[in-house]
């Protein structure tokens, strides 16, 4: 399978037996391979983290489904107990995660927020 190394590179870790079971469950046509739609369903399932979605909903306020730097700073200060985290840190992190330019106002989507927490918070 090409999927396990790809998932590891994306910071997603799963026990091999659970991964194999999930892959079979999303191979709807039982072809032994996954087409794009099957793969999208699989990725959506394994990256759905209700506890992270709930945190995101608490902090994203009125940002059009995204979280702004100030909201993320508030999250880092309260939830991650990092009182020294600033809006500037958030903006720099957002630019790194999203590839936006220095003068843009970057925001994080739920997917990027989930990735950040999954990769950095244990």
PDB file of C-alpha atoms in Angstrom:
ATOM      1  CA  UNK A   1       0.000   0.000   0.000  1.00  0.00           C
ATOM      2  CA  UNK A   2       1.092   3.555  -0.688  1.00  0.00           C
ATOM      3  CA  UNK A   3      -1.319   4.866   1.943  1.00  0.00           C
ATOM      4  CA  UNK A   4       0.591   4.138   5.213  1.00  0.00           C
ATOM      5  CA  UNK A   5       3.709   6.159   4.299  1.00  0.00           C
ATOM      6  CA  UNK A   6       1.542   8.975   2.963  1.00  0.00           C
ATOM      7  CA  UNK A   7      -0.452   9.086   6.213  1.00  0.00           C
ATOM      8  CA  UNK A   8       2.736   9.093   8.290  1.00  0.00           C
ATOM      9  CA  UNK A   9       4.026  12.028   6.240  1.00  0.00           C
ATOM     10  CA  UNK A  10       0.765  13.846   6.972  1.00  0.00           C
ATOM     11  CA  UNK A  11       1.168  13.206  10.715  1.00  0.00           C
ATOM     12  CA  UNK A  12      -1.637  10.635  10.883  1.00  0.00           C
ATOM     13  CA  UNK A  13      -0.752   7.571  12.891  1.00  0.00           C
ATOM     14  CA  UNK A  14      -2.905   4.441  12.953  1.00  0.00           C
ATOM     15  CA  UNK A  15      -2.322   0.880  14.063  1.00  0.00           C
ATOM     16  CA  UNK A  16      -1.751  -1.213  10.898  1.00  0.00           C
ATOM     17  CA  UNK A  17      -4.711  -3.540  11.603  1.00  0.00           C
ATOM     18  CA  UNK A  18      -7.081  -0.613  12.139  1.00  0.00           C
ATOM     19  CA  UNK A  19      -5.765   1.066   9.003  1.00  0.00           C
ATOM     20  CA  UNK A  20      -6.309  -2.093   6.946  1.00  0.00           C
ATOM     21  CA  UNK A  21      -9.871  -2.431   8.291  1.00  0.00           C
ATOM     22  CA  UNK A  22     -10.640   1.218   7.446  1.00  0.00           C
ATOM     23  CA  UNK A  23      -9.162   0.865   3.960  1.00  0.00           C
ATOM     24  CA  UNK A  24     -11.360  -2.180   3.274  1.00  0.00           C
ATOM     25  CA  UNK A  25     -14.433  -0.370   4.626  1.00  0.00           C
ATOM     26  CA  UNK A  26     -13.962   2.503   2.158  1.00  0.00           C
ATOM     27  CA  UNK A  27     -13.196   0.292  -0.851  1.00  0.00           C
ATOM     28  CA  UNK A  28     -16.894   0.339  -1.789  1.00  0.00           C
ATOM     29  CA  UNK A  29     -16.530  -1.612  -5.019  1.00  0.00           C
ATOM     30  CA  UNK A  30     -14.236  -4.247  -3.406  1.00  0.00           C
ATOM     31  CA  UNK A  31     -11.645  -3.719  -6.119  1.00  0.00           C
ATOM     32  CA  UNK A  32      -8.703  -3.872  -3.723  1.00  0.00           C
ATOM     33  CA  UNK A  33      -7.848  -0.279  -4.635  1.00  0.00           C
ATOM     34  CA  UNK A  34      -9.391   3.089  -3.825  1.00  0.00           C
ATOM     35  CA  UNK A  35     -10.588   5.558  -6.383  1.00  0.00           C
ATOM     36  CA  UNK A  36     -10.532   9.266  -5.583  1.00  0.00           C
ATOM     37  CA  UNK A  37     -14.037   9.386  -4.054  1.00  0.00           C
ATOM     38  CA  UNK A  38     -13.372   6.342  -1.873  1.00  0.00           C
ATOM     39  CA  UNK A  39     -10.085   7.862  -0.736  1.00  0.00           C
ATOM     40  CA  UNK A  40     -11.742  11.208   0.104  1.00  0.00           C
ATOM     41  CA  UNK A  41     -14.315   9.405   2.263  1.00  0.00           C
ATOM     42  CA  UNK A  42     -11.536   7.496   4.005  1.00  0.00           C
ATOM     43  CA  UNK A  43      -9.474  10.627   4.728  1.00  0.00           C
ATOM     44  CA  UNK A  44     -12.521  12.509   5.983  1.00  0.00           C
ATOM     45  CA  UNK A  45     -13.322   9.676   8.395  1.00  0.00           C
ATOM     46  CA  UNK A  46      -9.834   9.269   9.847  1.00  0.00           C
ATOM     47  CA  UNK A  47      -9.247  12.994  10.265  1.00  0.00           C
ATOM     48  CA  UNK A  48     -12.618  13.774  11.869  1.00  0.00           C
ATOM     49  CA  UNK A  49     -11.887  14.563  15.499  1.00  0.00           C
ATOM     50  CA  UNK A  50     -15.055  15.708  17.316  1.00  0.00           C
ATOM     51  CA  UNK A  51     -13.090  17.091  20.260  1.00  0.00           C
ATOM     52  CA  UNK A  52     -11.009  19.274  17.934  1.00  0.00           C
ATOM     53  CA  UNK A  53     -14.093  20.341  15.976  1.00  0.00           C
ATOM     54  CA  UNK A  54     -15.694  21.443  19.260  1.00  0.00           C
ATOM     55  CA  UNK A  55     -12.613  23.486  20.223  1.00  0.00           C
ATOM     56  CA  UNK A  56     -12.545  25.044  16.770  1.00  0.00           C
ATOM     57  CA  UNK A  57     -16.223  25.995  17.023  1.00  0.00           C
ATOM     58  CA  UNK A  58     -15.606  27.648  20.401  1.00  0.00           C
ATOM     59  CA  UNK A  59     -12.791  29.832  19.088  1.00  0.00           C
ATOM     60  CA  UNK A  60     -13.563  30.692  15.470  1.00  0.00           C
ATOM     61  CA  UNK A  61     -16.348  33.209  16.221  1.00  0.00           C
ATOM     62  CA  UNK A  62     -17.465  35.021  13.043  1.00  0.00           C
ATOM     63  CA  UNK A  63     -14.544  34.207  10.748  1.00  0.00           C
ATOM     64  CA  UNK A  64     -16.470  32.569   7.933  1.00  0.00           C
ATOM     65  CA  UNK A  65     -15.640  29.035   9.052  1.00  0.00           C
ATOM     66  CA  UNK A  66     -11.972  29.830   9.705  1.00  0.00           C
ATOM     67  CA  UNK A  67     -10.027  30.854  12.780  1.00  0.00           C
ATOM     68  CA  UNK A  68      -8.194  34.209  12.826  1.00  0.00           C
ATOM     69  CA  UNK A  69      -4.841  34.922  14.471  1.00  0.00           C
ATOM     70  CA  UNK A  70      -6.386  36.706  17.478  1.00  0.00           C
ATOM     71  CA  UNK A  71      -8.775  33.804  18.062  1.00  0.00           C
ATOM     72  CA  UNK A  72      -5.918  31.316  17.818  1.00  0.00           C
ATOM     73  CA  UNK A  73      -3.880  33.386  20.291  1.00  0.00           C
ATOM     74  CA  UNK A  74      -6.797  33.257  22.715  1.00  0.00           C
ATOM     75  CA  UNK A  75      -6.930  29.469  22.224  1.00  0.00           C
ATOM     76  CA  UNK A  76      -3.176  29.109  22.874  1.00  0.00           C
ATOM     77  CA  UNK A  77      -3.353  31.303  25.980  1.00  0.00           C
ATOM     78  CA  UNK A  78      -6.320  29.501  27.541  1.00  0.00           C
ATOM     79  CA  UNK A  79      -6.385  25.924  26.254  1.00  0.00           C
ATOM     80  CA  UNK A  80      -2.667  25.338  25.797  1.00  0.00           C
ATOM     81  CA  UNK A  81      -1.745  27.363  28.907  1.00  0.00           C
ATOM     82  CA  UNK A  82       0.775  29.468  26.999  1.00  0.00           C
ATOM     83  CA  UNK A  83       0.358  33.047  28.308  1.00  0.00           C
ATOM     84  CA  UNK A  84       3.345  34.260  26.276  1.00  0.00           C
ATOM     85  CA  UNK A  85       1.821  33.314  22.894  1.00  0.00           C
ATOM     86  CA  UNK A  86       1.093  36.490  20.895  1.00  0.00           C
ATOM     87  CA  UNK A  87      -0.914  37.469  17.821  1.00  0.00           C
ATOM     88  CA  UNK A  88       2.392  37.898  15.996  1.00  0.00           C
ATOM     89  CA  UNK A  89       3.302  34.258  16.739  1.00  0.00           C
ATOM     90  CA  UNK A  90      -0.115  33.204  15.445  1.00  0.00           C
ATOM     91  CA  UNK A  91       0.241  35.205  12.230  1.00  0.00           C
ATOM     92  CA  UNK A  92       3.707  33.756  11.569  1.00  0.00           C
ATOM     93  CA  UNK A  93       2.470  30.211  12.233  1.00  0.00           C
ATOM     94  CA  UNK A  94      -0.553  30.751   9.965  1.00  0.00           C
ATOM     95  CA  UNK A  95       1.660  32.012   7.145  1.00  0.00           C
ATOM     96  CA  UNK A  96       3.873  28.964   7.494  1.00  0.00           C
ATOM     97  CA  UNK A  97       0.913  26.548   7.553  1.00  0.00           C
ATOM     98  CA  UNK A  98      -1.027  28.213   4.739  1.00  0.00           C
ATOM     99  CA  UNK A  99       1.722  29.641   2.541  1.00  0.00           C
ATOM    100  CA  UNK A 100       0.218  33.147   2.608  1.00  0.00           C
ATOM    101  CA  UNK A 101       2.308  36.268   2.144  1.00  0.00           C
ATOM    102  CA  UNK A 102       3.546  38.690   4.768  1.00  0.00           C
ATOM    103  CA  UNK A 103       0.844  41.295   4.079  1.00  0.00           C
ATOM    104  CA  UNK A 104      -2.057  38.841   3.908  1.00  0.00           C
ATOM    105  CA  UNK A 105      -4.363  38.200   6.847  1.00  0.00           C
ATOM    106  CA  UNK A 106      -4.044  34.435   7.105  1.00  0.00           C
ATOM    107  CA  UNK A 107      -6.715  32.267   8.687  1.00  0.00           C
ATOM    108  CA  UNK A 108      -6.808  28.565   9.525  1.00  0.00           C
ATOM    109  CA  UNK A 109      -9.479  26.194   8.325  1.00  0.00           C
ATOM    110  CA  UNK A 110     -10.763  23.383  10.527  1.00  0.00           C
ATOM    111  CA  UNK A 111      -8.571  20.964   8.559  1.00  0.00           C
ATOM    112  CA  UNK A 112      -5.384  22.973   9.203  1.00  0.00           C
ATOM    113  CA  UNK A 113      -6.348  23.489  12.856  1.00  0.00           C
ATOM    114  CA  UNK A 114      -6.882  19.721  13.231  1.00  0.00           C
ATOM    115  CA  UNK A 115      -3.566  19.009  11.533  1.00  0.00           C
ATOM    116  CA  UNK A 116      -1.736  21.469  13.806  1.00  0.00           C
ATOM    117  CA  UNK A 117      -3.218  19.969  16.970  1.00  0.00           C
ATOM    118  CA  UNK A 118      -2.781  16.394  15.819  1.00  0.00           C
ATOM    119  CA  UNK A 119       0.850  16.975  14.949  1.00  0.00           C
ATOM    120  CA  UNK A 120       1.829  19.157  17.905  1.00  0.00           C
ATOM    121  CA  UNK A 121      -0.369  18.367  20.903  1.00  0.00           C
ATOM    122  CA  UNK A 122      -0.077  14.963  22.514  1.00  0.00           C
TER     123      UNK A 122
END
